[in-house]
mmCIF file of C-alpha atoms and ligand atoms in Angstrom:
data_model
loop_
_atom_site.group_PDB
_atom_site.id
_atom_site.type_symbol
_atom_site.label_atom_id
_atom_site.label_comp_id
_atom_site.label_asym_id
_atom_site.label_seq_id
_atom_site.Cartn_x
_atom_site.Cartn_y
_atom_site.Cartn_z
ATOM 1 C CA MET A 1 37.293 14.024 2.140
ATOM 2 C CA ASP A 2 35.932 17.132 1.353
ATOM 3 C CA ILE A 3 32.727 15.775 3.959
ATOM 4 C CA ASN A 4 29.874 17.870 2.228
ATOM 5 C CA LYS A 5 31.464 16.578 -1.190
ATOM 6 C CA ALA A 6 31.045 12.769 0.158
ATOM 7 C CA PHE A 7 27.599 12.969 0.830
ATOM 8 C CA SER A 8 25.870 15.131 -1.923
ATOM 9 C CA LEU A 9 24.691 13.239 -4.769
ATOM 10 C CA GLU A 10 24.420 15.597 -7.288
ATOM 11 C CA GLY A 11 24.822 14.482 -10.986
ATOM 12 C CA ARG A 12 23.188 10.962 -10.137
ATOM 13 C CA VAL A 13 20.797 9.447 -11.122
ATOM 14 C CA ALA A 14 18.687 7.558 -8.939
ATOM 15 C CA LEU A 15 15.800 4.494 -8.932
ATOM 16 C CA VAL A 16 13.284 4.098 -6.308
ATOM 17 C CA THR A 17 10.764 1.057 -6.318
ATOM 18 C CA GLY A 18 7.152 1.974 -5.315
ATOM 19 C CA ALA A 19 8.041 5.986 -4.045
ATOM 20 C CA ALA A 20 4.205 6.610 -4.806
ATOM 21 C CA TYR A 21 3.611 6.808 -1.064
ATOM 22 C CA GLY A 22 5.267 5.819 2.565
ATOM 23 C CA ILE A 23 8.996 4.718 2.545
ATOM 24 C CA GLY A 24 9.654 4.875 -0.976
ATOM 25 C CA PHE A 25 8.265 8.759 -0.992
ATOM 26 C CA ALA A 26 10.734 10.007 2.043
ATOM 27 C CA ILE A 27 13.844 8.539 0.474
ATOM 28 C CA ALA A 28 13.102 9.856 -2.643
ATOM 29 C CA GLU A 29 13.257 13.233 -1.904
ATOM 30 C CA ALA A 30 15.963 12.648 0.338
ATOM 31 C CA LEU A 31 18.215 11.406 -2.800
ATOM 32 C CA ALA A 32 17.072 14.614 -4.543
ATOM 33 C CA ASN A 33 17.162 16.580 -1.108
ATOM 34 C CA ALA A 34 21.010 15.744 -1.567
ATOM 35 C CA GLY A 35 21.223 16.384 -5.296
ATOM 36 C CA ALA A 36 20.111 13.000 -7.100
ATOM 37 C CA LYS A 37 17.283 13.058 -10.570
ATOM 38 C CA ILE A 38 14.547 10.987 -9.223
ATOM 39 C CA ALA A 39 12.910 8.623 -10.807
ATOM 40 C CA PHE A 40 9.984 6.419 -9.390
ATOM 41 C CA ASN A 41 7.862 4.219 -10.266
ATOM 42 C CA CYS A 42 4.362 2.282 -9.147
ATOM 43 C CA ARG A 43 2.004 -0.161 -10.902
ATOM 44 C CA GLY A 44 -1.476 2.138 -11.883
ATOM 45 C CA GLN A 45 -1.713 5.903 -13.284
ATOM 46 C CA GLN A 46 -3.703 7.543 -9.752
ATOM 47 C CA HIS A 47 -1.331 7.307 -7.059
ATOM 48 C CA LEU A 48 1.430 8.048 -10.197
ATOM 49 C CA ASP A 49 -0.183 11.420 -11.362
ATOM 50 C CA THR A 50 -0.792 12.271 -7.473
ATOM 51 C CA ALA A 51 2.977 10.861 -6.552
ATOM 52 C CA LEU A 52 3.855 13.433 -9.388
ATOM 53 C CA GLU A 53 1.578 16.370 -7.448
ATOM 54 C CA GLU A 54 3.753 15.421 -4.444
ATOM 55 C CA TYR A 55 7.044 15.805 -5.322
ATOM 56 C CA ALA A 56 6.072 18.638 -7.404
ATOM 57 C CA LYS A 57 4.910 20.828 -3.479
ATOM 58 C CA LYS A 58 8.521 19.631 -2.479
ATOM 59 C CA GLY A 59 10.533 21.396 -5.479
ATOM 60 C CA ILE A 60 10.863 17.771 -6.975
ATOM 61 C CA ASP A 61 11.273 17.444 -10.848
ATOM 62 C CA ALA A 62 10.488 13.480 -10.240
ATOM 63 C CA ARG A 63 10.258 11.403 -13.021
ATOM 64 C CA GLY A 64 7.234 8.767 -12.992
ATOM 65 C CA TYR A 65 7.114 5.462 -14.796
ATOM 66 C CA ILE A 66 4.081 2.717 -14.540
ATOM 67 C CA CYS A 67 6.476 -0.698 -13.966
ATOM 68 C CA ASP A 68 5.305 -3.436 -12.394
ATOM 69 C CA VAL A 69 8.536 -4.821 -10.261
ATOM 70 C CA THR A 70 7.706 -8.768 -10.995
ATOM 71 C CA LYS A 71 6.884 -8.094 -14.912
ATOM 72 C CA GLU A 72 10.827 -8.502 -16.449
ATOM 73 C CA ASP A 73 9.622 -6.944 -19.478
ATOM 74 C CA GLU A 74 8.045 -4.078 -17.786
ATOM 75 C CA VAL A 75 11.046 -3.524 -15.734
ATOM 76 C CA ALA A 76 13.633 -3.733 -18.692
ATOM 77 C CA LYS A 77 11.071 -1.098 -20.784
ATOM 78 C CA MET A 78 11.777 1.044 -17.079
ATOM 79 C CA VAL A 79 15.040 0.868 -17.410
ATOM 80 C CA ALA A 80 15.890 2.156 -20.396
ATOM 81 C CA ASP A 81 13.250 5.068 -20.750
ATOM 82 C CA ILE A 82 15.196 6.124 -17.687
ATOM 83 C CA LYS A 83 18.004 5.940 -19.712
ATOM 84 C CA LYS A 84 16.786 8.283 -22.427
ATOM 85 C CA ASP A 85 14.566 10.462 -20.233
ATOM 86 C CA LEU A 86 17.432 11.314 -17.049
ATOM 87 C CA GLY A 87 20.604 8.858 -17.944
ATOM 88 C CA PRO A 88 21.987 5.701 -16.315
ATOM 89 C CA VAL A 89 20.585 4.622 -13.469
ATOM 90 C CA ASP A 90 23.336 5.371 -10.411
ATOM 91 C CA ILE A 91 21.345 4.398 -7.712
ATOM 92 C CA LEU A 92 18.588 2.304 -6.494
ATOM 93 C CA VAL A 93 16.926 1.844 -3.735
ATOM 94 C CA ASN A 94 14.233 -1.578 -4.123
ATOM 95 C CA ASN A 95 11.754 -0.459 -1.811
ATOM 96 C CA ALA A 96 8.965 -2.009 -3.194
ATOM 97 C CA GLY A 97 7.025 -4.052 -1.069
ATOM 98 C CA ILE A 98 3.714 -5.278 0.669
ATOM 99 C CA ILE A 99 3.047 -7.521 3.566
ATOM 100 C CA LYS A 100 -0.207 -9.784 4.014
ATOM 101 C CA ARG A 101 -0.729 -10.798 7.228
ATOM 102 C CA ILE A 102 -2.203 -14.158 7.811
ATOM 103 C CA PRO A 103 -2.013 -17.269 9.380
ATOM 104 C CA MET A 104 0.971 -19.944 7.620
ATOM 105 C CA HIS A 105 -2.056 -22.860 7.650
ATOM 106 C CA GLU A 106 -4.429 -20.580 6.077
ATOM 107 C CA MET A 107 -2.235 -19.113 4.105
ATOM 108 C CA THR A 108 -2.700 -20.542 -0.129
ATOM 109 C CA VAL A 109 0.766 -21.347 -1.940
ATOM 110 C CA ASP A 110 -0.069 -18.441 -4.761
ATOM 111 C CA GLU A 111 -0.852 -15.854 -2.023
ATOM 112 C CA PHE A 112 2.641 -16.584 -0.387
ATOM 113 C CA ARG A 113 4.172 -16.314 -3.563
ATOM 114 C CA GLN A 114 2.828 -13.438 -4.707
ATOM 115 C CA VAL A 115 5.071 -12.031 -1.244
ATOM 116 C CA VAL A 116 8.352 -13.234 -2.280
ATOM 117 C CA ASP A 117 7.627 -12.042 -5.565
ATOM 118 C CA ILE A 118 7.297 -9.088 -5.332
ATOM 119 C CA ASP A 119 9.087 -8.555 -1.901
ATOM 120 C CA LEU A 120 12.512 -10.863 -2.863
ATOM 121 C CA ASN A 121 12.048 -11.751 -6.652
ATOM 122 C CA ALA A 122 11.551 -8.002 -8.133
ATOM 123 C CA ALA A 123 14.895 -6.920 -6.019
ATOM 124 C CA PHE A 124 16.401 -9.324 -7.813
ATOM 125 C CA ILE A 125 14.957 -8.250 -11.669
ATOM 126 C CA VAL A 126 15.903 -4.577 -11.023
ATOM 127 C CA SER A 127 18.665 -4.397 -9.568
ATOM 128 C CA LYS A 128 19.863 -6.767 -12.379
ATOM 129 C CA ALA A 129 18.274 -4.353 -15.032
ATOM 130 C CA VAL A 130 20.582 -1.677 -13.548
ATOM 131 C CA LEU A 131 23.865 -3.335 -12.582
ATOM 132 C CA PRO A 132 25.059 -3.410 -16.978
ATOM 133 C CA ASP A 133 24.892 0.484 -16.759
ATOM 134 C CA MET A 134 27.116 0.539 -13.265
ATOM 135 C CA MET A 135 29.661 -2.142 -13.796
ATOM 136 C CA GLU A 136 31.185 -0.175 -17.143
ATOM 137 C CA LYS A 137 30.708 3.332 -15.150
ATOM 138 C CA LYS A 138 32.320 0.605 -12.510
ATOM 139 C CA LYS A 139 30.229 2.474 -10.085
ATOM 140 C CA GLY A 140 26.448 1.948 -8.425
ATOM 141 C CA LYS A 141 24.803 2.107 -5.610
ATOM 142 C CA ILE A 142 22.092 -0.759 -4.822
ATOM 143 C CA ILE A 143 19.933 -0.642 -1.545
ATOM 144 C CA ASN A 144 17.730 -3.125 -0.591
ATOM 145 C CA ILE A 145 14.854 -2.131 2.050
ATOM 146 C CA CYS A 146 15.063 -5.158 4.542
ATOM 147 C CA SER A 147 12.839 -4.924 7.860
ATOM 148 C CA MET A 148 12.314 -6.587 10.931
ATOM 149 C CA MET A 149 11.774 -9.921 9.980
ATOM 150 C CA SER A 150 15.183 -9.657 8.170
ATOM 151 C CA GLU A 151 16.142 -10.625 11.408
ATOM 152 C CA LEU A 152 13.074 -12.173 13.515
ATOM 153 C CA GLY A 153 9.516 -14.235 13.012
ATOM 154 C CA ARG A 154 5.963 -13.689 13.841
ATOM 155 C CA GLU A 155 2.794 -14.694 14.414
ATOM 156 C CA THR A 156 1.296 -14.691 10.590
ATOM 157 C CA VAL A 157 3.894 -12.854 7.933
ATOM 158 C CA SER A 158 5.809 -16.457 7.207
ATOM 159 C CA ALA A 159 6.231 -15.029 3.085
ATOM 160 C CA TYR A 160 7.388 -11.831 4.127
ATOM 161 C CA ALA A 161 9.249 -12.897 6.392
ATOM 162 C CA ALA A 162 11.152 -15.678 4.134
ATOM 163 C CA ALA A 163 11.391 -12.821 1.933
ATOM 164 C CA LYS A 164 12.403 -10.309 4.258
ATOM 165 C CA GLY A 165 15.538 -12.795 5.164
ATOM 166 C CA GLY A 166 16.012 -13.810 1.341
ATOM 167 C CA LEU A 167 16.300 -10.100 0.758
ATOM 168 C CA LYS A 168 18.878 -9.267 3.175
ATOM 169 C CA MET A 169 21.075 -12.842 1.408
ATOM 170 C CA LEU A 170 20.763 -11.108 -2.012
ATOM 171 C CA THR A 171 22.022 -8.066 -0.586
ATOM 172 C CA LYS A 172 24.690 -9.944 0.326
ATOM 173 C CA ASN A 173 25.557 -11.303 -2.647
ATOM 174 C CA ILE A 174 25.605 -8.487 -4.515
ATOM 175 C CA ALA A 175 27.957 -7.079 -2.730
ATOM 176 C CA SER A 176 30.281 -9.507 -2.696
ATOM 177 C CA GLU A 177 29.595 -10.330 -6.241
ATOM 178 C CA TYR A 178 30.299 -6.864 -7.940
ATOM 179 C CA GLY A 179 31.831 -5.511 -5.177
ATOM 180 C CA GLU A 180 35.089 -5.694 -7.136
ATOM 181 C CA TYR A 181 33.530 -2.897 -10.626
ATOM 182 C CA ASN A 182 33.107 -0.046 -7.243
ATOM 183 C CA ILE A 183 29.428 -1.237 -7.202
ATOM 184 C CA GLN A 184 27.573 -1.473 -2.939
ATOM 185 C CA CYS A 185 24.865 -2.624 -1.871
ATOM 186 C CA ASN A 186 23.341 -2.547 1.734
ATOM 187 C CA GLY A 187 20.538 -2.940 3.431
ATOM 188 C CA ILE A 188 18.276 -0.835 5.014
ATOM 189 C CA GLY A 189 16.251 -2.381 8.024
ATOM 190 C CA PRO A 190 13.262 -0.491 9.278
ATOM 191 C CA GLY A 191 11.665 -0.995 12.181
ATOM 192 C CA TYR A 192 8.417 -0.372 12.824
ATOM 193 C CA ILE A 193 7.331 2.682 10.337
ATOM 194 C CA ALA A 194 4.348 4.857 10.479
ATOM 195 C CA THR A 195 2.653 4.370 6.593
ATOM 196 C CA PRO A 196 -0.526 2.401 4.671
ATOM 197 C CA GLN A 197 1.304 -0.532 5.099
ATOM 198 C CA THR A 198 1.386 -0.622 9.482
ATOM 199 C CA ALA A 199 -2.033 1.261 9.436
ATOM 200 C CA PRO A 200 -4.591 -1.540 10.437
ATOM 201 C CA LEU A 201 -2.146 -2.403 13.548
ATOM 202 C CA ARG A 202 -1.996 1.207 14.969
ATOM 203 C CA GLU A 203 -5.918 1.768 14.248
ATOM 204 C CA ARG A 204 -7.135 2.848 17.359
ATOM 205 C CA GLN A 205 -10.135 0.627 18.927
ATOM 206 C CA ALA A 206 -14.036 1.674 19.394
ATOM 207 C CA ASP A 207 -12.701 2.465 23.006
ATOM 208 C CA GLY A 208 -10.329 5.082 21.549
ATOM 209 C CA SER A 209 -7.168 2.806 22.631
ATOM 210 C CA ARG A 210 -4.143 1.897 21.825
ATOM 211 C CA HIS A 211 -4.439 -0.863 19.152
ATOM 212 C CA PRO A 212 -2.950 -3.947 20.961
ATOM 213 C CA PHE A 213 0.198 -4.079 18.692
ATOM 214 C CA ASP A 214 0.269 -0.098 18.426
ATOM 215 C CA SER A 215 1.281 -1.046 22.420
ATOM 216 C CA PHE A 216 3.006 -4.154 21.776
ATOM 217 C CA ILE A 217 5.818 -2.049 19.935
ATOM 218 C CA ILE A 218 6.142 0.773 21.508
ATOM 219 C CA ALA A 219 6.924 -1.215 24.263
ATOM 220 C CA LYS A 220 9.581 -2.733 22.817
ATOM 221 C CA THR A 221 11.207 0.630 21.095
ATOM 222 C CA PRO A 222 13.555 2.377 23.325
ATOM 223 C CA ALA A 223 13.236 5.543 21.112
ATOM 224 C CA ALA A 224 8.992 4.496 22.703
ATOM 225 C CA ARG A 225 7.408 5.109 19.604
ATOM 226 C CA TRP A 226 6.565 4.332 15.978
ATOM 227 C CA GLY A 227 9.600 5.051 13.648
ATOM 228 C CA ASP A 228 8.757 8.117 11.120
ATOM 229 C CA PRO A 229 9.608 7.704 6.911
ATOM 230 C CA GLU A 230 11.411 10.426 8.067
ATOM 231 C CA ASP A 231 14.085 8.460 10.213
ATOM 232 C CA LEU A 232 15.201 6.869 6.621
ATOM 233 C CA MET A 233 16.006 9.668 4.981
ATOM 234 C CA GLY A 234 19.647 10.563 6.691
ATOM 235 C CA PRO A 235 20.859 6.651 6.529
ATOM 236 C CA ALA A 236 19.117 6.994 2.881
ATOM 237 C CA VAL A 237 21.638 8.920 2.027
ATOM 238 C CA PHE A 238 24.629 8.255 3.339
ATOM 239 C CA LEU A 239 23.607 4.568 1.980
ATOM 240 C CA ALA A 240 23.641 6.313 -1.677
ATOM 241 C CA SER A 241 26.551 8.058 -1.009
ATOM 242 C CA ASP A 242 30.137 8.149 -2.232
ATOM 243 C CA ALA A 243 30.744 8.745 1.944
ATOM 244 C CA SER A 244 29.499 4.695 2.243
ATOM 245 C CA ASP A 245 32.086 3.489 -0.404
ATOM 246 C CA PHE A 246 33.972 1.546 2.112
ATOM 247 C CA VAL A 247 29.945 -0.369 3.321
ATOM 248 C CA ASN A 248 29.280 -2.822 1.527
ATOM 249 C CA GLY A 249 26.891 -5.695 2.322
ATOM 250 C CA HIS A 250 25.551 -4.155 6.104
ATOM 251 C CA ILE A 251 22.064 -3.914 6.728
ATOM 252 C CA LEU A 252 21.584 -0.909 8.717
ATOM 253 C CA TYR A 253 19.266 -1.087 11.205
ATOM 254 C CA VAL A 254 17.119 1.894 11.194
ATOM 255 C CA ASP A 255 14.200 0.562 13.683
ATOM 256 C CA GLY A 256 15.407 2.841 17.173
ATOM 257 C CA GLY A 257 16.651 -0.035 19.291
ATOM 258 C CA ILE A 258 13.961 -2.950 18.375
ATOM 259 C CA LEU A 259 16.874 -5.097 18.373
ATOM 260 C CA ALA A 260 18.725 -4.145 20.919
ATOM 261 C CA TYR A 261 16.286 -4.495 23.769
ATOM 262 C CA ILE A 262 14.055 -6.851 25.716
ATOM 263 C CA GLY A 263 11.160 -4.964 25.554
ATOM 264 C CA LYS A 264 9.599 -2.608 28.791
ATOM 265 C CA GLN A 265 8.032 -5.060 31.092
ATOM 266 C CA PRO A 266 4.458 -4.665 31.157
HETATM 267 P P1 NAP B 301 3.262 0.969 1.194
HETATM 268 O O1 NAP B 301 3.180 2.675 2.187
HETATM 269 O O2 NAP B 301 2.767 0.361 1.248
HETATM 270 O O3 NAP B 301 3.825 1.738 0.089
HETATM 271 C C1 NAP B 301 4.393 -0.006 -1.242
HETATM 272 C C2 NAP B 301 4.766 0.669 -2.012
HETATM 273 O O4 NAP B 301 5.056 -0.001 -3.051
HETATM 274 C C3 NAP B 301 3.706 1.834 -3.325
HETATM 275 O O5 NAP B 301 4.461 2.598 -3.474
HETATM 276 C C4 NAP B 301 3.213 0.761 -3.699
HETATM 277 O O6 NAP B 301 3.078 0.636 -4.809
HETATM 278 C C5 NAP B 301 4.644 -0.242 -4.016
HETATM 279 N N1 NAP B 301 4.484 -1.572 -4.796
HETATM 280 C C6 NAP B 301 3.578 -3.005 -4.424
HETATM 281 N N2 NAP B 301 3.819 -2.824 -4.921
HETATM 282 C C7 NAP B 301 4.928 -3.311 -6.421
HETATM 283 C C8 NAP B 301 5.375 -3.783 -7.474
HETATM 284 N N3 NAP B 301 4.793 -5.251 -7.997
HETATM 285 N N4 NAP B 301 5.502 -3.004 -8.426
HETATM 286 C C9 NAP B 301 5.123 -1.859 -8.095
HETATM 287 N N5 NAP B 301 5.266 -1.249 -7.606
HETATM 288 C C10 NAP B 301 4.454 -2.099 -5.912
HETATM 289 O O7 NAP B 301 4.727 0.358 2.502
HETATM 290 P P2 NAP B 301 6.060 1.093 2.731
HETATM 291 O O8 NAP B 301 5.225 1.111 3.814
HETATM 292 O O9 NAP B 301 6.431 2.185 1.792
HETATM 293 O O10 NAP B 301 6.889 -0.101 2.380
HETATM 294 C C11 NAP B 301 7.767 0.315 1.609
HETATM 295 C C12 NAP B 301 9.036 -0.964 2.168
HETATM 296 O O11 NAP B 301 9.464 -1.253 3.662
HETATM 297 C C13 NAP B 301 8.795 -2.461 1.816
HETATM 298 O O12 NAP B 301 9.738 -2.974 1.335
HETATM 299 C C14 NAP B 301 8.417 -2.873 3.061
HETATM 300 O O13 NAP B 301 8.098 -4.451 3.973
HETATM 301 C C15 NAP B 301 9.754 -2.152 3.217
HETATM 302 N N6 NAP B 301 8.621 -1.971 5.833
HETATM 303 C C16 NAP B 301 8.060 -1.074 5.757
HETATM 304 C C17 NAP B 301 8.462 -1.267 6.922
HETATM 305 C C18 NAP B 301 7.204 0.022 7.627
HETATM 306 O O14 NAP B 301 6.416 -0.842 8.966
HETATM 307 N N7 NAP B 301 6.114 0.369 7.282
HETATM 308 C C19 NAP B 301 9.301 -1.774 8.089
HETATM 309 C C20 NAP B 301 9.896 -2.354 7.479
HETATM 310 C C21 NAP B 301 10.333 -2.366 6.193
HETATM 311 P P3 NAP B 301 1.431 0.640 -5.526
HETATM 312 O O15 NAP B 301 0.272 -0.486 -4.656
HETATM 313 O O16 NAP B 301 0.898 1.603 -6.518
HETATM 314 O O17 NAP B 301 1.401 -0.238 -6.903
HETATM 315 C C1 GCO B 302 4.391 -6.228 10.362
HETATM 316 C C2 GCO B 302 4.586 -4.580 10.314
HETATM 317 C C3 GCO B 302 6.476 -5.717 9.952
HETATM 318 C C4 GCO B 302 7.121 -4.351 9.036
HETATM 319 C C5 GCO B 302 8.032 -3.982 9.079
HETATM 320 C C6 GCO B 302 8.661 -4.324 10.216
HETATM 321 O O1 GCO B 302 2.902 -7.040 10.320
HETATM 322 O O2 GCO B 302 4.738 -6.538 11.773
HETATM 323 O O3 GCO B 302 4.289 -4.595 9.063
HETATM 324 O O4 GCO B 302 6.650 -6.547 9.020
HETATM 325 O O5 GCO B 302 5.950 -3.856 8.232
HETATM 326 O O6 GCO B 302 8.064 -5.389 8.926
HETATM 327 O O7 GCO B 302 10.595 -4.339 10.068
#
C-alpha cells in the first residue's frame, strides 16, 4: 500500500456540518489539508461570512451553505447545491450539535426534543441525503461526532447523553447496513475540548481560580489537559481516508485517556 496515497483525500468532496467554528472548523481544515474540497454549513449568515474569512486566511476555498440540519428540505437543497458546485459528497462529517445543561426534572420536553433533534435526528437526515450518491459510487465515508456522553452520564446532560448514545448506535447501524456498498461509518468521540460549547465549564472564578469543572476534568484526564480541536484533525483524516477502509462501526475516542482512567486522587 502507498501509505501517503492511502491518507490522501485529493479529489474528494467533504461536507462538515456545523463547521463555522469549533471542532467542525478544525476537522474541515484537516480534510482540506489532506486534499479534500470542503463544504460546510451553519444556520446564520454572520457565522457563515466570518467562517469563510477564516477558511480563506488558511488558504482553504471552502463553500458555505446556510442550512439547519434538522430541516429535511434545507438539507436536500444543500446536498443538491453541493453536488452542483463541487460534486457528490464523498465524506460526510455529522458534527453540528448543541447541548443544554439543565437538571432533567427541570428540563422541558421541548428542550429535550431540541437537543435530540440536532444531535441525533439531524445525523439521520443528512446521512440519508448523501447515501444515494455514495451507494451509486460504491464508496463513501460517514463520520459521526459522538462524545464521552455516548458512554457515560453526568448531571444536567440527559438529553445530550441520550442523543449521543443514540448517535453511537446509529453509527453502528449505518456501518452494518451499508458496508456492502464500501461505505464506512465510524464515530469520533472527543473528550473535553476547548470550544465555545464548553466555555462555560472553563470560566475563571471571581477569585481567578479555575472553574470547579475545569479542575475536575484536569484530574480525570491522564493527559491532565483539555483537548484542543487540533487534537481531532489526525483522527478525522484517518477515518475520512482509504487508510480506514476496513474500519467500520468503530467509535474512536480522542479523549486524552479519560475513559481509561479512574481519575487522580484529590
Ligand atoms: P460549538 O462550538 O457549539 O459549534 C457547534 C456548531 O454546530 C456551530 O458551528 C453551530 O453553528 C452548529 N449548529 C448547531 N446547531 C445547528 C443546526 N441545527 N444546524 C446547523 N448547524 C448547527 O460546538 P463544538 O464544541 O465545536 O462541538 C461540535 C460537535 O462536537 C458537537 O456535535 C458536540 O456535541 C461534539 N462534541 C464536543 C465536545 C467538546 O468538548 N467541545 C466533546 C465531544 C463532542 P451555528 O450555531 O452558527 O448554526
Ligand atoms: C458537558 C460537556 C461534554 C462535552 C463532550 C464530552 O457538559 O459535559 O459539554 O458533554 O461537550 O460531549 O465528550
